Amino acid sequence: MSPKSEIPTSSIPAGLPLPDRIHTFDISYRIVRPEDFGSLGIDPQDIPVGTYVAEDHPPFLASRFGGNAYGLGIVEQLDKLGVGELDFLESFDLSDPEILKKNYHRINSIYRTLGLLMRFSRHGKRYFLIPINWVSHSLEDIKDKVDEIERVLLEQAHRHKKEKLNVVLLTAPNTLIVHEITGRMAAQKFVIIDSVEKLREASGPFDLIVIPQDMDDLLLSLGLQELTGSRLTQETFTTYGTYVAGKIYDLLEGDCELCIIASRQFPRTNEEVWVEFRNPADLRNFLLFTHVFRSKKRYRGKNGSLLRVHLSDFYNYLSGIFVYREDLKKIVGDRDLMQLTVEEIDRLPRLDLKISSAKPVDLEARWDRVLKPFFAKSTCHSKLSPSLKKNWERNYIVEGELPDNLQIYVGRKRKPSLLLERLEQEERLSGMAGCSLALVADYKNTFDYVFAVLQMLAEIREKRFDRLSELELNRLHNPFEAPKNRYRAFNHLKQLMKQSSRLGRLERLLNPDAIEGPRTKVLENIEKLSLLGLPPALLREIYLIVVGHTTMGRITFGKLPEKTLKSITDQAKHKSLEEVADLLRIIRLLSMSEIAASLRDKLTKEQGKELFSLYDQAIWIAADPLLDWEILHDQKIADLGGAQNLAVRQMLKLFNLFEYLDSWTDIADKGPFQKEALAHYNSNKLEQIDQVLELISITNEFKERFYEREPFSRPYFFRKLLNCRFHGTGHIFPML
């Protein structure tokens, strides 16, 4: 299929003729049928002549008194309100349907007075009024956009050698543009997404994602609770736009594209040009328009159809601003508009209503703020749609170039500088990863946990960490004191600590106002963090914080055997002992920070002591080429009097009974009064002592029941137990 293939004819019926003026905003209204007014609670008396009822509206349309006809603008229109009307509007919550049901008549009356094009039904639901000329414009406008979308779709199909593409349309499902696209390109598979919930729940991958509107309008249409108004501030746009762009990125197949087709506002200019009006009726309409609204200069029709026109006035006229019949009556009276001559129009009074137009925005620069991290821009250009160009050339002869009315963006999905799958493989092979991705606890896979670890590191750096003895804290603090060239592997951690504020800002971009839930996932966003500018070295440290810097922390709590540190201590075979010792000091520091972030105030000095003991054992093995973890393991069994005793010690760690690791054998011989004295008459400590005794009793009972007649099998069983790997036990076992 060639990208230059013939484009099929439109599925939209050519019922409405192309009007003389074309708007410059995205229009794909959800029109409400008159026969549905009754069931929807819409009073026909609230609908002005020449308007349609719709569920949505253009982002901006000048009201009869200036300002946006779809915004309140109460402060600017105080002089139009009657006595008590402002207090009435401010006295209740417009989001409360029950209040709106009771007061909709009066609210609609006030809105009518203010020249606003929105109303409330008797059910308390808001609806909007769309001028008929704006609705008629939308058909040709939509055809132009769909032409551009189809070209992009055909190019994508040709590039990927696929006849059927999976395409996402980010717009409301019952709009004209959806019917046009799906009708014209029925062979493709389309998925419509019109809310942030659907965007989150959608499962890709897709070959193409199309946004047939401005990014601002898209964000406002997705039902994000924090977003209101017709134009977002730059900060709000960047925050929510980056989030939505990231979700779009997740849905796209690799090397596939995002396409945006949006209407473009006319530029602001002080330039004057010659314009010849080919249609006498159009000249008459332009003159009437400049009598109703304030213009940059005065125009007189008696000079003929060729006028020296200020471009701002001409663009305002072309943009299709709604002119109320009441306003025309004020200057025309009861005379027939069609019978007025240009000379008579010249003598009419002027209302000089102010036109408040939205400030033109550099769409390319604005979109780049949120799209550039995720998409490599193939093109972003403006153009004048063929139908509009043809229409203008039929009605006007204009000096110079006609302004563009469409902005077209196509961007291809970028490849991240760091892939999670590759990172997981590299760290697993290096021995630095504490566990596999599948075994990561949910609470650790969060930004909150990463920030907690960085906070623990900061406390250790500033020597505010009070969970250890002074000597242990000084030993732990060592990597912070040494020269930079000594602990090079630690420099990335220190850099990450400095960038914690930036990391917080990036988290807000990935999960603004907790859209994704109260805790923002880390591993799922690693690749997006790389696209947002975090270097791979820092991302590696974030990854290791989540999965654990080696198994040292898990070994400390009895979850894994000590020999899982073999890949770290074996580095002494090809590195100097000083390098390996420095690496182990860094691992000890980070493991302590990770344990402290997990346990918070529940971290005990006995747990810290066990971590330091494990570090010392690792140093012994790295320093002695004749010693390994298996030999050390056998020595510990011999020192404790057998595999069963070492297994009990290991189980005490699993049940968080660290205080009794070296004294449990003595407790077994104590009487009830001695136990109370040993617990210092503390009920909690006495309960812990009972737990230790119960664990010893159950172990002995198990041995006697299953191995009483097989004494040679007992060591085998307990050795197997010592080699088991436990996961998820830190919060479960102490509760058993």
PDB file of C-alpha atoms in Angstrom, residues 150-372:
ATOM      1  CA  GLU A 150      -5.299   9.481   6.613  1.00  0.00           C
ATOM      2  CA  ARG A 151      -2.029  10.475   4.960  1.00  0.00           C
ATOM      3  CA  VAL A 152      -0.131   9.766   8.166  1.00  0.00           C
ATOM      4  CA  LEU A 153      -1.947   6.456   8.632  1.00  0.00           C
ATOM      5  CA  LEU A 154      -1.166   5.322   5.089  1.00  0.00           C
ATOM      6  CA  GLU A 155       2.495   6.242   5.524  1.00  0.00           C
ATOM      7  CA  GLN A 156       2.617   4.273   8.765  1.00  0.00           C
ATOM      8  CA  ALA A 157       0.986   1.233   7.146  1.00  0.00           C
ATOM      9  CA  HIS A 158       3.428   1.423   4.236  1.00  0.00           C
ATOM     10  CA  ARG A 159       6.466   1.781   6.514  1.00  0.00           C
ATOM     11  CA  HIS A 160       5.522  -1.184   8.699  1.00  0.00           C
ATOM     12  CA  LYS A 161       4.218  -3.305   5.806  1.00  0.00           C
ATOM     13  CA  LYS A 162       0.864  -3.808   7.557  1.00  0.00           C
ATOM     14  CA  GLU A 163      -2.587  -3.624   6.014  1.00  0.00           C
ATOM     15  CA  LYS A 164      -4.432  -3.272   9.319  1.00  0.00           C
ATOM     16  CA  LEU A 165      -3.230  -0.912  12.020  1.00  0.00           C
ATOM     17  CA  ASN A 166      -4.294  -0.638  15.642  1.00  0.00           C
ATOM     18  CA  VAL A 167      -5.061   3.056  16.063  1.00  0.00           C
ATOM     19  CA  VAL A 168      -6.025   5.081  19.142  1.00  0.00           C
ATOM     20  CA  LEU A 169      -8.174   8.207  18.757  1.00  0.00           C
ATOM     21  CA  LEU A 170      -7.895  10.507  21.757  1.00  0.00           C
ATOM     22  CA  THR A 171     -11.278  12.227  21.516  1.00  0.00           C
ATOM     23  CA  ALA A 172     -14.909  11.786  22.520  1.00  0.00           C
ATOM     24  CA  PRO A 173     -16.554   8.697  20.941  1.00  0.00           C
ATOM     25  CA  ASN A 174     -19.648  10.353  19.447  1.00  0.00           C
ATOM     26  CA  THR A 175     -18.007  13.274  17.661  1.00  0.00           C
ATOM     27  CA  LEU A 176     -18.215  13.950  13.949  1.00  0.00           C
ATOM     28  CA  ILE A 177     -14.489  13.417  13.501  1.00  0.00           C
ATOM     29  CA  VAL A 178     -14.725   9.868  14.908  1.00  0.00           C
ATOM     30  CA  HIS A 179     -17.560   9.006  12.515  1.00  0.00           C
ATOM     31  CA  GLU A 180     -15.597  10.455   9.601  1.00  0.00           C
ATOM     32  CA  ILE A 181     -12.365   8.609  10.392  1.00  0.00           C
ATOM     33  CA  THR A 182     -13.957   5.245  11.167  1.00  0.00           C
ATOM     34  CA  GLY A 183     -16.278   5.500   8.177  1.00  0.00           C
ATOM     35  CA  ARG A 184     -13.548   6.404   5.731  1.00  0.00           C
ATOM     36  CA  MET A 185     -10.966   3.930   7.099  1.00  0.00           C
ATOM     37  CA  ALA A 186     -13.187   1.020   8.106  1.00  0.00           C
ATOM     38  CA  ALA A 187     -10.422  -1.549   7.482  1.00  0.00           C
ATOM     39  CA  GLN A 188      -8.390  -0.247  10.417  1.00  0.00           C
ATOM     40  CA  LYS A 189      -8.984  -1.095  14.086  1.00  0.00           C
ATOM     41  CA  PHE A 190      -9.802   1.989  16.156  1.00  0.00           C
ATOM     42  CA  VAL A 191      -9.887   2.380  19.928  1.00  0.00           C
ATOM     43  CA  ILE A 192     -11.483   5.549  21.308  1.00  0.00           C
ATOM     44  CA  ILE A 193     -10.068   7.010  24.533  1.00  0.00           C
ATOM     45  CA  ASP A 194     -11.843  10.002  26.052  1.00  0.00           C
ATOM     46  CA  SER A 195     -10.936   9.887  29.742  1.00  0.00           C
ATOM     47  CA  VAL A 196      -7.886   9.497  31.925  1.00  0.00           C
ATOM     48  CA  GLU A 197      -9.373   6.268  33.325  1.00  0.00           C
ATOM     49  CA  LYS A 198      -9.530   4.719  29.840  1.00  0.00           C
ATOM     50  CA  LEU A 199      -6.025   5.994  29.125  1.00  0.00           C
ATOM     51  CA  ARG A 200      -4.737   4.218  32.232  1.00  0.00           C
ATOM     52  CA  GLU A 201      -6.634   0.994  31.544  1.00  0.00           C
ATOM     53  CA  ALA A 202      -5.856   0.740  27.812  1.00  0.00           C
ATOM     54  CA  SER A 203      -3.577  -2.126  26.847  1.00  0.00           C
ATOM     55  CA  GLY A 204      -1.319  -1.701  23.848  1.00  0.00           C
ATOM     56  CA  PRO A 205       0.739  -1.819  21.897  1.00  0.00           C
ATOM     57  CA  PHE A 206      -0.757   0.377  19.174  1.00  0.00           C
ATOM     58  CA  ASP A 207       0.638   1.312  15.775  1.00  0.00           C
ATOM     59  CA  LEU A 208      -0.572   4.911  15.756  1.00  0.00           C
ATOM     60  CA  ILE A 209      -2.116   7.338  18.239  1.00  0.00           C
ATOM     61  CA  VAL A 210      -4.032  10.335  16.891  1.00  0.00           C
ATOM     62  CA  ILE A 211      -4.983  13.495  18.773  1.00  0.00           C
ATOM     63  CA  PRO A 212      -7.396  15.481  16.543  1.00  0.00           C
ATOM     64  CA  GLN A 213      -7.265  18.584  18.766  1.00  0.00           C
ATOM     65  CA  ASP A 214      -4.899  20.879  20.615  1.00  0.00           C
ATOM     66  CA  MET A 215      -3.040  19.353  23.569  1.00  0.00           C
ATOM     67  CA  ASP A 216      -4.658  21.872  25.941  1.00  0.00           C
ATOM     68  CA  ASP A 217      -8.122  20.838  24.768  1.00  0.00           C
ATOM     69  CA  LEU A 218      -7.172  17.172  25.115  1.00  0.00           C
ATOM     70  CA  LEU A 219      -6.089  17.620  28.735  1.00  0.00           C
ATOM     71  CA  LEU A 220      -9.273  19.514  29.569  1.00  0.00           C
ATOM     72  CA  SER A 221     -11.410  16.818  27.937  1.00  0.00           C
ATOM     73  CA  LEU A 222      -9.912  13.842  29.798  1.00  0.00           C
ATOM     74  CA  GLY A 223     -11.809  14.510  33.008  1.00  0.00           C
ATOM     75  CA  LEU A 224      -8.793  15.426  35.134  1.00  0.00           C
ATOM     76  CA  GLN A 225     -10.360  16.905  38.253  1.00  0.00           C
ATOM     77  CA  GLU A 226      -7.706  19.541  38.866  1.00  0.00           C
ATOM     78  CA  LEU A 227      -7.991  21.078  35.385  1.00  0.00           C
ATOM     79  CA  THR A 228     -10.457  23.863  34.673  1.00  0.00           C
ATOM     80  CA  GLY A 229     -10.719  26.855  32.372  1.00  0.00           C
ATOM     81  CA  SER A 230     -10.130  27.161  28.659  1.00  0.00           C
ATOM     82  CA  ARG A 231      -6.342  27.578  28.722  1.00  0.00           C
ATOM     83  CA  LEU A 232      -3.941  25.993  31.189  1.00  0.00           C
ATOM     84  CA  THR A 233      -1.021  27.717  32.853  1.00  0.00           C
ATOM     85  CA  GLN A 234       2.387  26.680  31.596  1.00  0.00           C
ATOM     86  CA  GLU A 235       3.185  24.788  34.811  1.00  0.00           C
ATOM     87  CA  THR A 236      -0.127  22.917  34.811  1.00  0.00           C
ATOM     88  CA  PHE A 237       0.173  22.137  31.102  1.00  0.00           C
ATOM     89  CA  THR A 238       3.716  20.824  31.567  1.00  0.00           C
ATOM     90  CA  THR A 239       2.788  18.676  34.564  1.00  0.00           C
ATOM     91  CA  TYR A 240      -0.331  17.015  33.179  1.00  0.00           C
ATOM     92  CA  GLY A 241       0.838  17.125  29.557  1.00  0.00           C
ATOM     93  CA  THR A 242       4.007  15.204  30.433  1.00  0.00           C
ATOM     94  CA  TYR A 243       1.935  12.634  32.317  1.00  0.00           C
ATOM     95  CA  VAL A 244      -0.423  12.123  29.356  1.00  0.00           C
ATOM     96  CA  ALA A 245       2.493  12.050  26.885  1.00  0.00           C
ATOM     97  CA  GLY A 246       4.105   9.357  29.038  1.00  0.00           C
ATOM     98  CA  LYS A 247       0.928   7.267  29.011  1.00  0.00           C
ATOM     99  CA  ILE A 248       0.721   7.650  25.222  1.00  0.00           C
ATOM    100  CA  TYR A 249       4.362   6.577  25.009  1.00  0.00           C
ATOM    101  CA  ASP A 250       3.568   3.426  27.005  1.00  0.00           C
ATOM    102  CA  LEU A 251       0.755   2.483  24.614  1.00  0.00           C
ATOM    103  CA  LEU A 252       2.767   2.816  21.398  1.00  0.00           C
ATOM    104  CA  GLU A 253       4.653  -0.029  19.767  1.00  0.00           C
ATOM    105  CA  GLY A 254       8.373   0.612  19.335  1.00  0.00           C
ATOM    106  CA  ASP A 255       9.204   2.885  16.376  1.00  0.00           C
ATOM    107  CA  CYS A 256       5.537   3.894  15.973  1.00  0.00           C
ATOM    108  CA  GLU A 257       4.122   7.394  15.824  1.00  0.00           C
ATOM    109  CA  LEU A 258       1.961   9.989  17.511  1.00  0.00           C
ATOM    110  CA  CYS A 259      -0.008  12.339  15.259  1.00  0.00           C
ATOM    111  CA  ILE A 260      -1.644  15.614  16.336  1.00  0.00           C
ATOM    112  CA  ILE A 261      -3.901  17.615  14.019  1.00  0.00           C
ATOM    113  CA  ALA A 262      -5.128  20.818  15.639  1.00  0.00           C
ATOM    114  CA  SER A 263      -6.700  24.043  14.514  1.00  0.00           C
ATOM    115  CA  ARG A 264      -4.433  27.046  14.680  1.00  0.00           C
ATOM    116  CA  GLN A 265      -5.341  30.553  15.749  1.00  0.00           C
ATOM    117  CA  PHE A 266      -4.781  33.446  13.402  1.00  0.00           C
ATOM    118  CA  PRO A 267      -1.705  35.509  14.279  1.00  0.00           C
ATOM    119  CA  ARG A 268      -1.857  38.920  15.914  1.00  0.00           C
ATOM    120  CA  THR A 269      -0.553  41.655  13.665  1.00  0.00           C
ATOM    121  CA  ASN A 270      -0.693  45.406  13.073  1.00  0.00           C
ATOM    122  CA  GLU A 271      -0.292  45.012   9.334  1.00  0.00           C
ATOM    123  CA  GLU A 272      -2.766  46.474   6.846  1.00  0.00           C
ATOM    124  CA  VAL A 273      -3.446  44.915   3.448  1.00  0.00           C
ATOM    125  CA  TRP A 274      -5.706  45.457   0.473  1.00  0.00           C
ATOM    126  CA  VAL A 275      -8.727  43.142   0.447  1.00  0.00           C
ATOM    127  CA  GLU A 276     -11.258  42.949  -2.358  1.00  0.00           C
ATOM    128  CA  PHE A 277     -14.652  41.494  -1.382  1.00  0.00           C
ATOM    129  CA  ARG A 278     -15.934  39.568  -4.367  1.00  0.00           C
ATOM    130  CA  ASN A 279     -19.361  39.003  -2.839  1.00  0.00           C
ATOM    131  CA  PRO A 280     -21.449  42.155  -2.086  1.00  0.00           C
ATOM    132  CA  ALA A 281     -23.252  40.331   0.745  1.00  0.00           C
ATOM    133  CA  ASP A 282     -19.912  39.490   2.317  1.00  0.00           C
ATOM    134  CA  LEU A 283     -18.812  43.132   2.151  1.00  0.00           C
ATOM    135  CA  ARG A 284     -22.079  44.118   3.807  1.00  0.00           C
ATOM    136  CA  ASN A 285     -21.542  41.530   6.573  1.00  0.00           C
ATOM    137  CA  PHE A 286     -18.000  42.775   7.188  1.00  0.00           C
ATOM    138  CA  LEU A 287     -19.190  46.366   7.527  1.00  0.00           C
ATOM    139  CA  LEU A 288     -21.956  45.333   9.937  1.00  0.00           C
ATOM    140  CA  PHE A 289     -19.435  43.300  11.930  1.00  0.00           C
ATOM    141  CA  THR A 290     -17.149  46.330  12.358  1.00  0.00           C
ATOM    142  CA  HIS A 291     -20.139  48.383  13.520  1.00  0.00           C
ATOM    143  CA  VAL A 292     -21.057  45.862  16.211  1.00  0.00           C
ATOM    144  CA  PHE A 293     -17.507  45.149  17.417  1.00  0.00           C
ATOM    145  CA  ARG A 294     -14.653  47.539  18.093  1.00  0.00           C
ATOM    146  CA  SER A 295     -12.211  47.519  15.166  1.00  0.00           C
ATOM    147  CA  LYS A 296      -8.708  48.840  14.653  1.00  0.00           C
ATOM    148  CA  LYS A 297      -9.956  51.307  12.046  1.00  0.00           C
ATOM    149  CA  ARG A 298     -13.220  52.580  10.583  1.00  0.00           C
ATOM    150  CA  TYR A 299     -14.398  51.249   7.231  1.00  0.00           C
ATOM    151  CA  ARG A 300     -16.732  52.846   4.710  1.00  0.00           C
ATOM    152  CA  GLY A 301     -18.461  50.797   2.041  1.00  0.00           C
ATOM    153  CA  LYS A 302     -19.128  53.686  -0.327  1.00  0.00           C
ATOM    154  CA  ASN A 303     -15.506  53.422  -1.479  1.00  0.00           C
ATOM    155  CA  GLY A 304     -16.316  50.142  -3.198  1.00  0.00           C
ATOM    156  CA  SER A 305     -15.419  46.504  -2.669  1.00  0.00           C
ATOM    157  CA  LEU A 306     -11.658  47.162  -2.405  1.00  0.00           C
ATOM    158  CA  LEU A 307     -10.722  48.148   1.150  1.00  0.00           C
ATOM    159  CA  ARG A 308      -7.504  48.817   3.001  1.00  0.00           C
ATOM    160  CA  VAL A 309      -8.106  46.426   5.906  1.00  0.00           C
ATOM    161  CA  HIS A 310      -6.301  45.987   9.214  1.00  0.00           C
ATOM    162  CA  LEU A 311      -5.471  42.267   9.378  1.00  0.00           C
ATOM    163  CA  SER A 312      -6.630  41.968  13.007  1.00  0.00           C
ATOM    164  CA  ASP A 313     -10.099  43.155  11.984  1.00  0.00           C
ATOM    165  CA  PHE A 314     -10.138  40.843   8.977  1.00  0.00           C
ATOM    166  CA  TYR A 315      -9.025  37.822  11.033  1.00  0.00           C
ATOM    167  CA  ASN A 316     -11.622  38.562  13.719  1.00  0.00           C
ATOM    168  CA  TYR A 317     -14.284  38.625  11.024  1.00  0.00           C
ATOM    169  CA  LEU A 318     -13.050  35.393   9.436  1.00  0.00           C
ATOM    170  CA  SER A 319     -12.958  33.623  12.806  1.00  0.00           C
ATOM    171  CA  GLY A 320     -16.758  33.603  12.909  1.00  0.00           C
ATOM    172  CA  ILE A 321     -17.471  35.499  16.121  1.00  0.00           C
ATOM    173  CA  PHE A 322     -21.131  35.092  17.024  1.00  0.00           C
ATOM    174  CA  VAL A 323     -23.239  38.239  16.456  1.00  0.00           C
ATOM    175  CA  TYR A 324     -26.426  38.379  18.535  1.00  0.00           C
ATOM    176  CA  ARG A 325     -29.682  39.457  16.900  1.00  0.00           C
ATOM    177  CA  GLU A 326     -30.285  41.788  19.847  1.00  0.00           C
ATOM    178  CA  ASP A 327     -27.031  43.622  19.101  1.00  0.00           C
ATOM    179  CA  LEU A 328     -27.866  43.972  15.405  1.00  0.00           C
ATOM    180  CA  LYS A 329     -31.309  45.338  16.284  1.00  0.00           C
ATOM    181  CA  LYS A 330     -29.680  48.073  18.368  1.00  0.00           C
ATOM    182  CA  ILE A 331     -28.014  49.540  15.282  1.00  0.00           C
ATOM    183  CA  VAL A 332     -30.346  48.400  12.484  1.00  0.00           C
ATOM    184  CA  GLY A 333     -33.742  48.539  14.149  1.00  0.00           C
ATOM    185  CA  ASP A 334     -36.513  46.745  12.279  1.00  0.00           C
ATOM    186  CA  ARG A 335     -34.971  47.189   8.839  1.00  0.00           C
ATOM    187  CA  ASP A 336     -34.238  44.147   6.701  1.00  0.00           C
ATOM    188  CA  LEU A 337     -30.513  43.419   6.763  1.00  0.00           C
ATOM    189  CA  MET A 338     -30.582  42.065   3.227  1.00  0.00           C
ATOM    190  CA  GLN A 339     -32.032  45.331   1.895  1.00  0.00           C
ATOM    191  CA  LEU A 340     -29.441  47.631   3.473  1.00  0.00           C
ATOM    192  CA  THR A 341     -27.022  49.350   1.101  1.00  0.00           C
ATOM    193  CA  VAL A 342     -23.383  49.906   2.021  1.00  0.00           C
ATOM    194  CA  GLU A 343     -24.059  53.660   2.207  1.00  0.00           C
ATOM    195  CA  GLU A 344     -26.838  53.059   4.755  1.00  0.00           C
ATOM    196  CA  ILE A 345     -24.534  50.798   6.760  1.00  0.00           C
ATOM    197  CA  ASP A 346     -21.900  53.565   6.803  1.00  0.00           C
ATOM    198  CA  ARG A 347     -24.432  55.838   8.545  1.00  0.00           C
ATOM    199  CA  LEU A 348     -25.393  53.287  11.224  1.00  0.00           C
ATOM    200  CA  PRO A 349     -24.320  53.868  14.859  1.00  0.00           C
ATOM    201  CA  ARG A 350     -21.481  51.799  16.302  1.00  0.00           C
ATOM    202  CA  LEU A 351     -21.725  49.578  19.378  1.00  0.00           C
ATOM    203  CA  ASP A 352     -17.962  49.064  19.622  1.00  0.00           C
ATOM    204  CA  LEU A 353     -18.276  45.878  21.677  1.00  0.00           C
ATOM    205  CA  LYS A 354     -14.861  44.747  22.836  1.00  0.00           C
ATOM    206  CA  ILE A 355     -13.472  41.558  21.283  1.00  0.00           C
ATOM    207  CA  SER A 356     -11.504  39.553  23.824  1.00  0.00           C
ATOM    208  CA  SER A 357      -9.598  37.015  21.804  1.00  0.00           C
ATOM    209  CA  ALA A 358      -7.336  34.372  23.263  1.00  0.00           C
ATOM    210  CA  LYS A 359      -3.653  35.160  22.897  1.00  0.00           C
ATOM    211  CA  PRO A 360      -2.100  33.168  20.030  1.00  0.00           C
ATOM    212  CA  VAL A 361       0.172  30.400  21.270  1.00  0.00           C
ATOM    213  CA  ASP A 362       3.276  28.979  19.621  1.00  0.00           C
ATOM    214  CA  LEU A 363       1.850  25.463  19.421  1.00  0.00           C
ATOM    215  CA  GLU A 364       5.109  23.838  18.355  1.00  0.00           C
ATOM    216  CA  ALA A 365       7.041  25.261  21.315  1.00  0.00           C
ATOM    217  CA  ARG A 366       4.214  24.462  23.737  1.00  0.00           C
ATOM    218  CA  TRP A 367       3.816  20.876  22.541  1.00  0.00           C
ATOM    219  CA  ASP A 368       7.583  20.323  22.594  1.00  0.00           C
ATOM    220  CA  ARG A 369       7.601  20.985  26.345  1.00  0.00           C
ATOM    221  CA  VAL A 370       5.740  17.725  26.964  1.00  0.00           C
ATOM    222  CA  LEU A 371       6.353  15.654  23.825  1.00  0.00           C
ATOM    223  CA  LYS A 372      10.083  16.147  23.214  1.00  0.00           C
TER     224      LYS A 372
END
